[in-house]
Structure formats: structure tokens, C-alpha cells
Tab-separated table of C-alpha atoms and ligand atoms in Angstrom:
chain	number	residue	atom	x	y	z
K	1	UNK	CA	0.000	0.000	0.000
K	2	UNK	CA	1.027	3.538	-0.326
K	3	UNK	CA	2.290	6.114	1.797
K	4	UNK	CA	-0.584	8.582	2.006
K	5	UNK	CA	1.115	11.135	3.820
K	6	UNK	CA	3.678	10.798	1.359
K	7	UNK	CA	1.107	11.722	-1.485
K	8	UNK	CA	-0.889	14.215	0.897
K	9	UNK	CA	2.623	16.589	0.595
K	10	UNK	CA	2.355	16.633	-3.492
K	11	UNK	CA	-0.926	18.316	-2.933
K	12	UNK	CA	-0.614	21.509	-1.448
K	13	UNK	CA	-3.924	22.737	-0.717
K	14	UNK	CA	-4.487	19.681	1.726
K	15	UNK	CA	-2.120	21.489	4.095
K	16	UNK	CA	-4.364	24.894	4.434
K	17	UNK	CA	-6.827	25.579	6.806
K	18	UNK	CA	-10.349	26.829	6.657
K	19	UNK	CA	-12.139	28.744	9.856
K	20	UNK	CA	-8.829	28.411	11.407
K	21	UNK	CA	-9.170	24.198	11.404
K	22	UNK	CA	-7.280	22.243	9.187
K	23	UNK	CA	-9.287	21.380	5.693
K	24	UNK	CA	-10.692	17.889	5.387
K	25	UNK	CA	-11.504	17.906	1.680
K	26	UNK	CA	-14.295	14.871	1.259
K	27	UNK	CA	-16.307	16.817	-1.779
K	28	UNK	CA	-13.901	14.314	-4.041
K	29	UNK	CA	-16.908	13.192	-5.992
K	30	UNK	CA	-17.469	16.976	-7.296
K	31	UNK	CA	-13.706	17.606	-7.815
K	32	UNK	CA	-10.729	16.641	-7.040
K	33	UNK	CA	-7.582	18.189	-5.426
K	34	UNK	CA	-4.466	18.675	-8.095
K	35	UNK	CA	-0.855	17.614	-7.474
K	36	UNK	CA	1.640	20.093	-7.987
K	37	UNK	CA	2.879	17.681	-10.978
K	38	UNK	CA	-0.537	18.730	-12.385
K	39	UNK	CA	-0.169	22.723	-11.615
K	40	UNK	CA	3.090	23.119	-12.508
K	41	UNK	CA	2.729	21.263	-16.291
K	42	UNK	CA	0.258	24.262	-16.565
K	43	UNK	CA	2.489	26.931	-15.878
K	44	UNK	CA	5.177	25.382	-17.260
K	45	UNK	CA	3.535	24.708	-20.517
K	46	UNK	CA	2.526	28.163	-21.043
K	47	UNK	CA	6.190	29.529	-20.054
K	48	UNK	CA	7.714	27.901	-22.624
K	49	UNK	CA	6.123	25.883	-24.941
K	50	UNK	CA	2.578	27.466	-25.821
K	51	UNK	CA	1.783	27.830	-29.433
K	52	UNK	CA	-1.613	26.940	-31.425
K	53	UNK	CA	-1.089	23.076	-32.745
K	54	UNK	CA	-1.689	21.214	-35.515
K	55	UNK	CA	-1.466	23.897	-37.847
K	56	UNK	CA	2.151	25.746	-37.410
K	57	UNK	CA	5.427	24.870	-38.991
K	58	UNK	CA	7.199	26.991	-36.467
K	59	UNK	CA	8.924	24.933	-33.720
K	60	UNK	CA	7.002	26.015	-30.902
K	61	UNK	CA	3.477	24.796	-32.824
K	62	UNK	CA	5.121	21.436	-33.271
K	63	UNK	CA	6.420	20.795	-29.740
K	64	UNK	CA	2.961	21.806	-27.975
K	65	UNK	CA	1.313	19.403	-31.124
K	66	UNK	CA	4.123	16.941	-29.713
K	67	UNK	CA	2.490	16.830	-26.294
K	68	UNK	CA	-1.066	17.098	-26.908
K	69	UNK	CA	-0.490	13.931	-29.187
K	70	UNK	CA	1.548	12.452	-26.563
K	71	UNK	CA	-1.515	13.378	-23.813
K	72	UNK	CA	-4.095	11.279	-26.368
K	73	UNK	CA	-1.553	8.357	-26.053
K	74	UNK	CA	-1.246	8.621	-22.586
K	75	UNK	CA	-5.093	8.434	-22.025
K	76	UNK	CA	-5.083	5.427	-24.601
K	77	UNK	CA	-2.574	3.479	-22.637
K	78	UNK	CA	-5.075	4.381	-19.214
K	79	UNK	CA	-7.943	3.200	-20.472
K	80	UNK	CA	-6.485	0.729	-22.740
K	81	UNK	CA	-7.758	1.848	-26.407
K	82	UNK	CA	-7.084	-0.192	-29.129
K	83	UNK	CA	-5.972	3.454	-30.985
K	84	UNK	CA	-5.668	6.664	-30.221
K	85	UNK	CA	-8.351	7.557	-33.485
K	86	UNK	CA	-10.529	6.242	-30.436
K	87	UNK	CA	-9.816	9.062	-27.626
K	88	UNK	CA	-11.402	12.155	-28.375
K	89	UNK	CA	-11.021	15.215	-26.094
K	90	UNK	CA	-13.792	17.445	-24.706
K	91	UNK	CA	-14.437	19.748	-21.917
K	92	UNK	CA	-15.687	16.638	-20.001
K	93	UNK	CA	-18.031	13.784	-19.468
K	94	UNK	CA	-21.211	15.889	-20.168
K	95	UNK	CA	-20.122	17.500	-23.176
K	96	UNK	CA	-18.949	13.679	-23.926
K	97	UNK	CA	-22.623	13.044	-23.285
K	98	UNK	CA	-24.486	15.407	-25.193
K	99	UNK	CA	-21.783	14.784	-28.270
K	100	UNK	CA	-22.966	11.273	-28.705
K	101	UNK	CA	-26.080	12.004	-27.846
K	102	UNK	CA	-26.157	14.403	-30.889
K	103	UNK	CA	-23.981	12.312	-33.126
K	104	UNK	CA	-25.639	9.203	-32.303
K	105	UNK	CA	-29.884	10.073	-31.915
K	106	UNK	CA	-29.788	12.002	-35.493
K	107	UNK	CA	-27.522	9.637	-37.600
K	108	UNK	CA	-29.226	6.599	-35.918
K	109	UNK	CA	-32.259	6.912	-34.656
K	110	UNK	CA	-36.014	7.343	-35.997
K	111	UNK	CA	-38.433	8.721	-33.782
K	112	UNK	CA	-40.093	5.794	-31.279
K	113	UNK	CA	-36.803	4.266	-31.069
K	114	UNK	CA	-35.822	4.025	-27.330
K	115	UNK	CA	-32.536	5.014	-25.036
K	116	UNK	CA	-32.093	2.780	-22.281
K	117	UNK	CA	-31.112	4.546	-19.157
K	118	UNK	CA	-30.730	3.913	-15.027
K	119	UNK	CA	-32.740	5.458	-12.421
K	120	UNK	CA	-29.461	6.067	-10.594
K	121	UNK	CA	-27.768	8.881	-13.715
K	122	UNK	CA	-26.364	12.199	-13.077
K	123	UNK	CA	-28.300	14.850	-15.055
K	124	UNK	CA	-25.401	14.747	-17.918
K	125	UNK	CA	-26.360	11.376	-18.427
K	126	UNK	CA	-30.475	11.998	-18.638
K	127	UNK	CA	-31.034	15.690	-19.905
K	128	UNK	CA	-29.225	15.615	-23.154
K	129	UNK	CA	-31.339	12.478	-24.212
K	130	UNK	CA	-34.151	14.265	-23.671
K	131	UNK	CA	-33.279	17.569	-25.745
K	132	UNK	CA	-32.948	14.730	-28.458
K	133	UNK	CA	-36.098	13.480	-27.639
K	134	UNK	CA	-37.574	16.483	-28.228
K	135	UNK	CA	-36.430	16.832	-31.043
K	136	UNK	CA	-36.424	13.778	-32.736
K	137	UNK	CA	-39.105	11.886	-30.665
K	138	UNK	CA	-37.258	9.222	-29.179
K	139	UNK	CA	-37.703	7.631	-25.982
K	140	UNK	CA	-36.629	7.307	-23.009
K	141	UNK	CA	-36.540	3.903	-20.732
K	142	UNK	CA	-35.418	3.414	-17.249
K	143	UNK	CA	-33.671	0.431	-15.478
K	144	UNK	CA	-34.850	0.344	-12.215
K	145	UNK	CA	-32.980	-0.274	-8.718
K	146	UNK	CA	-33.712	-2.064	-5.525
K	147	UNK	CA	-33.311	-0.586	-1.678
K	148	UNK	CA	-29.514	-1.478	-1.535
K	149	UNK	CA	-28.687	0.538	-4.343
K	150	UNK	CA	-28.308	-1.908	-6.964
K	151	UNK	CA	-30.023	-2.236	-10.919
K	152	UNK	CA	-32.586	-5.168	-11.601
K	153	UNK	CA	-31.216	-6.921	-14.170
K	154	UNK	CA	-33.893	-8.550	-15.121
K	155	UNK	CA	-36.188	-5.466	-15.186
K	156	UNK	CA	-32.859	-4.520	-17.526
K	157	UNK	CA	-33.048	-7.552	-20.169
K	158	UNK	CA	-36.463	-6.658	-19.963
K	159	UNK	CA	-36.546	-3.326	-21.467
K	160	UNK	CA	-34.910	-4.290	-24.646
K	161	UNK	CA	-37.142	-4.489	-27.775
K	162	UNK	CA	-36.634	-4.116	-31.507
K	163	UNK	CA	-36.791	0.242	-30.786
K	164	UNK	CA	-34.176	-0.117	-28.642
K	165	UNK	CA	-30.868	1.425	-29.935
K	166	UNK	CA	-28.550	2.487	-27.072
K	167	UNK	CA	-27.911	2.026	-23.710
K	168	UNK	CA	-26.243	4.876	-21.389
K	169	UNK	CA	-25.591	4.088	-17.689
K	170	UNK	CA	-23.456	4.850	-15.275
K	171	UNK	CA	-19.925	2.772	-14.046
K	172	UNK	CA	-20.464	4.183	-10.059
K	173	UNK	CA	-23.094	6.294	-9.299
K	174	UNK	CA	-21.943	9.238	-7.673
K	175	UNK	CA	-24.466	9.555	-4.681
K	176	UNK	CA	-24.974	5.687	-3.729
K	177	UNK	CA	-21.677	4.566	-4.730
K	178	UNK	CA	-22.972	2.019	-6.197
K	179	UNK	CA	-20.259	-0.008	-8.997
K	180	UNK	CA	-22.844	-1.336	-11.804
K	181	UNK	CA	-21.941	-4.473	-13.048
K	182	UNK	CA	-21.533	-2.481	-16.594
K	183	UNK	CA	-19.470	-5.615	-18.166
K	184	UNK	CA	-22.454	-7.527	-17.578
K	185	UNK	CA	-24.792	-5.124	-19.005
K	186	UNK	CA	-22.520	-4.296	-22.219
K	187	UNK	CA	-22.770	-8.219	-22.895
K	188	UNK	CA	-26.471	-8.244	-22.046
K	189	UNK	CA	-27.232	-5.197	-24.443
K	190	UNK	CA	-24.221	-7.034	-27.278
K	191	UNK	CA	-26.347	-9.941	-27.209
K	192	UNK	CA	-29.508	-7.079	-28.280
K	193	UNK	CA	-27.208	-5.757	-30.956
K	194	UNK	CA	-27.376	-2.369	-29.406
K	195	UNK	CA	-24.247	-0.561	-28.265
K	196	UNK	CA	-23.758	0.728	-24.881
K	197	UNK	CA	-22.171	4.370	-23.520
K	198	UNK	CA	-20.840	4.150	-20.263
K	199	UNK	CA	-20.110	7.273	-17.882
K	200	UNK	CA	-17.237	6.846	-15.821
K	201	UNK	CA	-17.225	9.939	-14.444
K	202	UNK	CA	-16.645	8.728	-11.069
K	203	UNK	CA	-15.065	5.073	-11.825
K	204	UNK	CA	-12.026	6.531	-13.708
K	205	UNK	CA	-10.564	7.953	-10.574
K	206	UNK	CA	-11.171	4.962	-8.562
K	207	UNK	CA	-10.824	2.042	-10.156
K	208	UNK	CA	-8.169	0.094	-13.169
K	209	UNK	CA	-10.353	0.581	-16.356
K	210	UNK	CA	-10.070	-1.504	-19.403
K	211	UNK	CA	-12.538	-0.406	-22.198
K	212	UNK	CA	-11.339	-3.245	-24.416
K	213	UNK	CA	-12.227	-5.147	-21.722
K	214	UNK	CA	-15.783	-4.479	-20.801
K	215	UNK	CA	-16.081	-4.224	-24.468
K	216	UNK	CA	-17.801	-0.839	-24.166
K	217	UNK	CA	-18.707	1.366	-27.237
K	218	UNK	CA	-18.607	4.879	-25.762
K	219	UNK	CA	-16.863	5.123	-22.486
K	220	UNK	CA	-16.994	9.387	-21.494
K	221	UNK	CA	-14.770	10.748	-17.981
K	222	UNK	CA	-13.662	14.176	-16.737
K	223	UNK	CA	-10.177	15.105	-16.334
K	224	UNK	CA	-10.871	17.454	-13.289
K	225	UNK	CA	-12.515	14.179	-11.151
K	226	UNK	CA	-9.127	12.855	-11.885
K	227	UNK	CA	-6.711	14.955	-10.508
K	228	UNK	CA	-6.412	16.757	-13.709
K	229	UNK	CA	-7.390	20.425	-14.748
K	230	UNK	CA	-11.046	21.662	-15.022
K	231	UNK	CA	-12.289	21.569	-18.828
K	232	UNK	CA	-10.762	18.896	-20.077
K	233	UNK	CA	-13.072	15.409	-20.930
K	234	UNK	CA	-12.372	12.360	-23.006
K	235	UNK	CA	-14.958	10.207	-25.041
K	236	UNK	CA	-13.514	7.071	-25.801
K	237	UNK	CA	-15.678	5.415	-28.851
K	238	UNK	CA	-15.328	2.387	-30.931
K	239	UNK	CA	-13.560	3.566	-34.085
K	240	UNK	CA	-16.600	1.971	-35.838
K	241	UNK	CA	-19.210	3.522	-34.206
K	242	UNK	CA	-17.096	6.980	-34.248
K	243	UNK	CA	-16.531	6.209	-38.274
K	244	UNK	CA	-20.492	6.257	-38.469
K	245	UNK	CA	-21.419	9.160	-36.520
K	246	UNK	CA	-21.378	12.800	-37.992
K	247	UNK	CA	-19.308	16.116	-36.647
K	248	UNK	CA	-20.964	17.375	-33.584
K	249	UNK	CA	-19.820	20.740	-33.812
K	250	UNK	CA	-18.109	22.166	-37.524
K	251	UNK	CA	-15.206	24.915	-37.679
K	252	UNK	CA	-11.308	24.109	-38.036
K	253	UNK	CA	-9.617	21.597	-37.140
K	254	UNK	CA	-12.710	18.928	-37.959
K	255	UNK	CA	-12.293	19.881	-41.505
K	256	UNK	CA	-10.256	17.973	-44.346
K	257	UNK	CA	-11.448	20.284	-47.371
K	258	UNK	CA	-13.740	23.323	-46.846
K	259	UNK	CA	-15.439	25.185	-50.487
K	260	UNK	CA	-18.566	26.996	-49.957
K	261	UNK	CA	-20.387	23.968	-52.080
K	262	UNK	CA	-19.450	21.098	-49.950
K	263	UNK	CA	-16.768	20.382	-46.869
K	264	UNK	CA	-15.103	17.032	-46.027
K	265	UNK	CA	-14.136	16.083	-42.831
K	266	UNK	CA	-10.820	15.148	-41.258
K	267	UNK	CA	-10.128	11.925	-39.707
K	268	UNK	CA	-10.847	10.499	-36.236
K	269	UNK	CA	-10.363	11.542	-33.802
K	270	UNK	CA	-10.055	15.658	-35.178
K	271	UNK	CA	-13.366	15.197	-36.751
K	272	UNK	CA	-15.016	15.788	-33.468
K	273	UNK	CA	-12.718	18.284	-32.173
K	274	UNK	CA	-13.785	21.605	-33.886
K	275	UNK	CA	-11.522	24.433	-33.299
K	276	UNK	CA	-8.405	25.142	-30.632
K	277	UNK	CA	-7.972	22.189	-28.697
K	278	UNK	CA	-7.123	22.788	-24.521
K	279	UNK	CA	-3.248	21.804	-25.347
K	280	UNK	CA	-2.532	22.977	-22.052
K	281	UNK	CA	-5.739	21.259	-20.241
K	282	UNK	CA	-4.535	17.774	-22.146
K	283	UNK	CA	-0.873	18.129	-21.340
K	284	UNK	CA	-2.125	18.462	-17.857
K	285	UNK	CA	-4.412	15.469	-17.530
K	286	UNK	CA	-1.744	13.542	-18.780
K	287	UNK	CA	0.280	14.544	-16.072
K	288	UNK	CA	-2.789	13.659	-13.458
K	289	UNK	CA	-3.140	10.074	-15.151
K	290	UNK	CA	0.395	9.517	-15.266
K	291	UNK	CA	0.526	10.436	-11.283
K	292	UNK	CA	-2.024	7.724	-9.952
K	293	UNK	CA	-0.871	5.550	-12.398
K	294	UNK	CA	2.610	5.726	-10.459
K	295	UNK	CA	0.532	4.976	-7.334
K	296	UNK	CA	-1.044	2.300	-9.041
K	297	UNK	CA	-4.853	2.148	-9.610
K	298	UNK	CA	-5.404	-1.094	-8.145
K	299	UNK	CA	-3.758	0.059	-5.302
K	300	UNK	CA	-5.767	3.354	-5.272
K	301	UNK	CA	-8.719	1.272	-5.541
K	302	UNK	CA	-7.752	-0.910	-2.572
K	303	UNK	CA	-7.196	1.623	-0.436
K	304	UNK	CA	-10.457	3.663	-0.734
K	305	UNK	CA	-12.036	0.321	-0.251
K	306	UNK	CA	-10.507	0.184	3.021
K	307	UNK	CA	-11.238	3.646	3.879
K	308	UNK	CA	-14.734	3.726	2.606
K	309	UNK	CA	-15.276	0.414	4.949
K	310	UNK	CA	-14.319	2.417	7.746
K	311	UNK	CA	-15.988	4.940	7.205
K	312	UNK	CA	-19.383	3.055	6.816
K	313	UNK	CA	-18.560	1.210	10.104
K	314	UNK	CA	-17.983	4.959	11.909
K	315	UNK	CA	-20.825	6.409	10.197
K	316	UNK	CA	-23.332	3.109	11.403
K	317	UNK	CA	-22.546	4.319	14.976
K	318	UNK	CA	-24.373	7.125	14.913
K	319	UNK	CA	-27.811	6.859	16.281
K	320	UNK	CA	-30.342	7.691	13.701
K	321	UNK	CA	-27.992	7.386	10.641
K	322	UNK	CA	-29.435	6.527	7.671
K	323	UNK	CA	-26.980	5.471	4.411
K	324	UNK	CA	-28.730	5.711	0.805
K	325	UNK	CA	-26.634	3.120	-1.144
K	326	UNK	CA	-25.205	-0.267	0.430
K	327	UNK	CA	-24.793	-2.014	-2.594
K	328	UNK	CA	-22.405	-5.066	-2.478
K	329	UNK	CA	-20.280	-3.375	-4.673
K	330	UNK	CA	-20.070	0.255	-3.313
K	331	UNK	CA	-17.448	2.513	-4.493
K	332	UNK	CA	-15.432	5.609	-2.445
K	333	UNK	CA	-19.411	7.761	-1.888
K	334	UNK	CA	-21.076	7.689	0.685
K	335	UNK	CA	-24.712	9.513	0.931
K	336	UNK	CA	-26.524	9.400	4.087
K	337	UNK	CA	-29.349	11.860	6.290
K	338	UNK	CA	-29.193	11.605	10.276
K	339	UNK	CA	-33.063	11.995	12.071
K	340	UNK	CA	-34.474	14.891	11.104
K	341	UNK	CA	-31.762	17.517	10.693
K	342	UNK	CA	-31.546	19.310	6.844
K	343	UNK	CA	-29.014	17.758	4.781
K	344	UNK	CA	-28.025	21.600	4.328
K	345	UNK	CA	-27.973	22.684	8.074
K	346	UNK	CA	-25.762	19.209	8.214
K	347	UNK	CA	-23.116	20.364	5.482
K	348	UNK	CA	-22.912	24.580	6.351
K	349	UNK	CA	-22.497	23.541	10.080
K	350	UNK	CA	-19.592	20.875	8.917
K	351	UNK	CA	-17.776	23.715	7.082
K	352	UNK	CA	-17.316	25.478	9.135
K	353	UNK	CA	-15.399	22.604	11.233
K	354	UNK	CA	-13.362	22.688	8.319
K	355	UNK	CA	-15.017	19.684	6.909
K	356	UNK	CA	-16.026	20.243	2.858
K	357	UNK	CA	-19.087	17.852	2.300
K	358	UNK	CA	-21.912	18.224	-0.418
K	359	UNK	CA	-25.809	18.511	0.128
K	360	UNK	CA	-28.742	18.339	-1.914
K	361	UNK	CA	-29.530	16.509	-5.029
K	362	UNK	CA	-26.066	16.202	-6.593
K	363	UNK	CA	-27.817	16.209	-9.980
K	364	UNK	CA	-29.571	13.407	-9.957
K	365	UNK	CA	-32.916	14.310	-8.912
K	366	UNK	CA	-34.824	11.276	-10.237
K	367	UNK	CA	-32.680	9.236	-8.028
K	368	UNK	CA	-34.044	11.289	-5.039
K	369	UNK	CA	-37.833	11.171	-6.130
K	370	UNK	CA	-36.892	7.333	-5.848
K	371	UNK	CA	-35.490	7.191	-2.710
K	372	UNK	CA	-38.367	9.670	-1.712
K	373	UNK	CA	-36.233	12.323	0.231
K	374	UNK	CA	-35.544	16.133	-1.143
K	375	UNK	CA	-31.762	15.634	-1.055
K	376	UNK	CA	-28.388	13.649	1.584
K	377	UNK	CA	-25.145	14.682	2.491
K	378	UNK	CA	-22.221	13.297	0.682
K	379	UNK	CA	-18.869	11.712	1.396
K	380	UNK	CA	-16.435	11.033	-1.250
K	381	UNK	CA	-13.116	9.978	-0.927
K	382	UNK	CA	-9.880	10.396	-2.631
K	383	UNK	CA	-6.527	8.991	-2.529
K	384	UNK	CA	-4.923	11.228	-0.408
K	385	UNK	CA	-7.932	10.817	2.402
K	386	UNK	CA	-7.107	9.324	5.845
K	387	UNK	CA	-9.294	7.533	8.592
K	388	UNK	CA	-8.324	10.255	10.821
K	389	UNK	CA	-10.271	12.464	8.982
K	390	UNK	CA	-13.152	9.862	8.705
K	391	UNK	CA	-12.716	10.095	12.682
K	392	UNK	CA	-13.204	14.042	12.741
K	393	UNK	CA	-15.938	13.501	10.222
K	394	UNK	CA	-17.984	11.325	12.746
K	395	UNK	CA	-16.755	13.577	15.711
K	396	UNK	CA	-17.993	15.949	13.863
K	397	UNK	CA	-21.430	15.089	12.883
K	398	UNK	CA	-21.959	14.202	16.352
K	399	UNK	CA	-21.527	17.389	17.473
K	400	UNK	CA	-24.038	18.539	14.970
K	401	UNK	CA	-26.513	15.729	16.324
K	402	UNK	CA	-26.206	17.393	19.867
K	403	UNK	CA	-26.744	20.881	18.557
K	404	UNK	CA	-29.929	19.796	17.370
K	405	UNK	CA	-31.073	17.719	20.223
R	501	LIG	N1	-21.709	11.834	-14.454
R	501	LIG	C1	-21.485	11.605	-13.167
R	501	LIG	C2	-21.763	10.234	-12.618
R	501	LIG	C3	-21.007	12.618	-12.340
R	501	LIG	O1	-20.795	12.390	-11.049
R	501	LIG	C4	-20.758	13.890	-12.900
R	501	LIG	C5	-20.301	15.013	-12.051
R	501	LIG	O2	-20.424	15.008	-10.869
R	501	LIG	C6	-20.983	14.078	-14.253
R	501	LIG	C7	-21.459	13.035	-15.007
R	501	LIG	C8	-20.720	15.403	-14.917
R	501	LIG	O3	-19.363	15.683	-14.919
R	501	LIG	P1	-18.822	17.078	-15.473
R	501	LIG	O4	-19.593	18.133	-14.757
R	501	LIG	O5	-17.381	17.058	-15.130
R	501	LIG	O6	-19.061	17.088	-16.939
């Protein structure tokens, strides 16, 4: 296992305080903390390499091209592409989202045909399949979940029929932690015919990820939940379903020949990346993947297992507790309400212990009308957390608990 409070010194802002206590960052599941590794690439990118690429002879142009191309291989190697035509880069997973959504509903899709969704997706991963809907009058269908947290299958295979033309659900949900067995449910939807989009907006940080592997067609992650800068996404898409999709967005860069009669488009993976590229932001994620890959994902994994465990165990001591999401296969989240006291009272009165926590809906709304409450607070851990922290957390919410009693 790794040193955490080895990695806890590469990232500086762990080491500040906030109302004069020491920060205990658990809002991981929003965004993540950056190592300096990550900051500095920044700085140091725009001190002495920045120039537009792709398009300059000059050597500057080619040396930032150099690195953005060398950023798309990096992310290729992390989640194991067969090519790097396959990684696309975005702003992140929603505007990986609503590009196949785009791509996909108008170039394959006739109006009654049906999107397969979960009950458990973040708004990215709901809203825009319904703009298409509106607009091309497709439909949406939703897997369901039991109490634990966890899809029915069966309701799953059981949504399929001849309409049915994707399916989009999430790898870990980010408010019950739940993993989905999405390896399962790519083979399940394979055996339909119908290709499957996974968001792993909050299993990329956490977990080894092998798209080759689970054989997924679309797999879509943000490069700020990652360690990496804000504004920087990846779509990872089968070259064949890529080679069949149209632009999402037009201007340069996508093209290959522009007249004012007709324009051709370039080749994958620039044919979805319409104008500047973030050189800077890709340079920098590979940086981010490049640090936990150091660490070791597996080992990453295996230790927010451990703390997440605890964690559960500390929070399960508190009278009145009650978790949203125990799912035999529960990620680094945790979501939970205690008796009758606000979810926001819970989080603001937290803070200012120095403990950063999130309340409300966490964009997934439907998710709450199932679970029948308004909103929870949320855990979620990171690499560089500690179970001394967990221990102030439950100190903490205890003292909340009494205030209210
Ligand atoms: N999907 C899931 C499961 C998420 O947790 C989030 C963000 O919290 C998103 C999508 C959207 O990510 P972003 O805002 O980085 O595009």
C-alpha cells in the first residue's frame, strides 16, 4: 500500500486551513484536489512551450502538437484503447454526453426508437437524451434499482425491444456509490445488438479501467474528477461507431477540405474536435493520469475500499444514521441523512469545522424522487484521504446531532 502522507505533501492545498481548522476535503466526488505535478505542467507549458497546434510549422506549434499527441496516447494506454483515433477530447463527461447524444440520436435513430437509461444517472447522463427526444421523438426507458442501491437486471433484459438502440448508464453512481456491473450489461445489451455508452465519471478515478475489456462502445470521464485540470473530458468510442457518426460541432480543425459547395471532414479523432484544442488542459491530464498511475490504480482502488469500509462502520454508529446506497459493490461515496436535521444545516455547520461535504440533489434528482427524500449529504473519498479524517468527520457530525437535540 502507499504512503498517504507521502502523497498528501504533493498536494498543497491539503495542508491549508479553513475557519482556522485544518481542511478535510471529502467533496472528491465533485472535484478533485491537483498535485503540484498537475499545476506546474500548466504553468510550465505556457512559459515555454505554448503555441496553437496542428497547424504551425514553427517549432514552438510542433512541440505543444508533440504533447497534446503524446496526452491522447497517454489516455489510450489508461484506459487501454485499441488506438488513439478512439480518444477524443472534450471539456468533459457531459459535453462527452451530449456529443454522442447528438452524433448518435440524429444519424441513428427514428423517432419511437428508445434510449435505455438507469434510475441512478447524473443529469449529464439523462437531460441531453431528452433535448434529443424532443427533437427527434425518441424515448426514453429506465432500469430500475432495488433498496440497496443496486439495478434489476432482469427489469434490464427486460426493457430491450426491436426500438431499442442504445444504452447509457453509469460505471459508479456518484451519490450511492454504487459499482454497476456495466461488463455484464454491455454483454447483455451485445447480445440485443445495441451498443452501450458508459459514464465513468466517477469510476475513472477509482478504479483500473479496461474499455477493451468491458467491451464498451462509448466510455466518457472528466479530467478534473481525476486529478487533472477543469475543462478537459475524453470520449472514448469504438472507431466503428465513431466512423459512423457525424461532426458534432463544424469549424477548423474537424475539416479535411472546406469550399462553400461542400466540406469534407478530417479523420478520427479531429473530426469531433472543432476548433483550438485545450493543449494545455490535455498536457495536464496527462500529467494527473500519469501520477495515480505511479501509485497504481489497483492500489488506489484498494485503499479507498478500506477507507470507505471504515468509514461506513464509523458512520453506522451514529444513532439515527441513515446510508442511501449499500450495494455489495459500493465505491469511495457515501450519501446518508441523520433523524431529522436538513441535509443543508448538516453540510454549512460541517464547514465550518473545516469539513467540505456536499448537500442536496447532486444532480440526480430522479434518483431522489426514488429514494423519496428532497436531497443527503455526501462523502467522497480520494486517494490522499485518511481515517483520521473519517474520525473528525464522525466527531464531527456528532456534534451537529447534539446541537440539534
Ligand atoms: N456523471 C457523473 C456520474 C457525475 O458524477 C458527474 C459530475 O459530478 C458528471 C457526469 C458530470 O461531470 P462534469 O460536470 O465534469 O461534466
Amino acid at each position: 500500500m502507499y504512503d498517504v502522507n507521502e502523497v498528501r505533501k504533493d498536494f498543497p492545498i491539503l495542508s491549508r486551513t479553513v475557519y482556522g481548522k485544518p481542511l478535510i476535503y471529502l467533496d472528491n466526488g465533485a472535484t478533485t484536489q491537483k498535485p503540484r505535478c498537475v499545476v506546474d505542467s500548466i504553468a510550465d507549458e505556457y512559459y515555454s512551450v505554448n503555441a496553437n497546434v496542428h497547424r504551425g510549422v514553427h517549432f514552438l506549434s510542433q512541440q505543444a502538437t508533440e504533447l497534446h499527441e503524446a496526452a491522447r496516447e497517454t489516455v489510450r494506454r489508461f484506459v487501454h484503447a485499441g488506438s488513439v483515433s478512439e480518444i477524443v477530447f472534450t471539456r468533459g463527461t457531459t459535453e462527452s454526453i451530449n456529443l454522442v447524444a447528438s452524433s448518435f440520436v440524429c444519424s441513428q435513430m427514428k423517432a419511437g426508437d428508445e434510449v435505455i437509461v438507469s434510475v441512478m444517472e447524473h443529469h449529464s447522463n439523462i437531460v441531453p437524451w431528452q433535448l434529443q427526444a424532443e427533437r427527434y421523438g425518441i424515448v426514453l426507458k429506465v432500469i430500475p434499482m432495488n433498496d440497496k442501491g443496486e439495478l434489476l437486471l432482469d427489469e434490464y433484459a427486460r426493457l430491450f425491444s426491436e426500438r431499442t438502440k442504445l444504452v447509457a448508464v453509469t460505471h459508479v453512481s456518484n451519490v450511492l456509490g454504487t459499482v454497476n456491473p456495466v461488463k455484464r450489461m454491455i454483454e447483455m445489451a451485445h447480445g440485443y445488438g445495441v451498443p452501450v455508452l458508459v459514464d465513468g465519471a466517477q469510476s475513472i478515478p477509482h478504479i483500473p479501467v479496461d474499455v477493451q475489456e468491458l467491451d464498451a462502445d462509448f466510455y466518457v470521464f472528466s479530467g478534473h474528477k481525476v486529478y487533472g485540470p477543469t475543462g478537459m473530458g475524453v470520449l472514448y468510442g469504438k472507431e466503428k461507431w465513431l466512423d459512423r457518426l457525424p461532426p458534432y460541432q463544424g469549424g477548423g480543425e474537424m475539416i479535411q477540405k472546406v469550399t462553400f459547395e461542400k466540406t469534407t471532414f478530417n479523420e478520427l479523432p479531429f473530426k469531433f474536435e472543432a476548433g483550438t484544442p485545450d493543449y494545455i488542459g490535455s498536457t495536464a491530464l496527462a500529467k494527473a493520469l500519469d501520477y495515480v498511475s505511479a501509485i497504481g490504480m489497483d492500489q488506489i482502488a484498494a485503499y479507498e475500499h478500506e477507507l470507505t469500509c471504515y468509514a461506513m462502520r464509523r458512520l453506522k454508529e451514529i444513532p439515527d444514521m441513515r446510508i442511501f446506497g449499500e450495494a455489495d459493490q459500493k465505491g469511495s461515496v457515501i450519501s446518508f441523512l441523520v433523524g431529522n436535521i436538513h441535509h443543508f444545516d448538516m453540510g454549512t455547520l460541517l464547514d465550518r469545522l473545516g469539513i467540505a461535504v456536499r448537500t442536496g440533489h447532486h444532480c440526480a434528482e430522479p434518483l431522489m424522487d426514488r429514494l423519496g427524500i428532497e436531497g443527503t449529504v455526501r462523502v467522497s473519498f480520494a486517494l490522499y484521504n485518511t481515517k483520521d479524517e473519517i474520525d473528525i468527520l464522525a466527531q464531527g457530525i456528532e456534534r451537529v446531532v447534539e446541537m440539534f437535540c
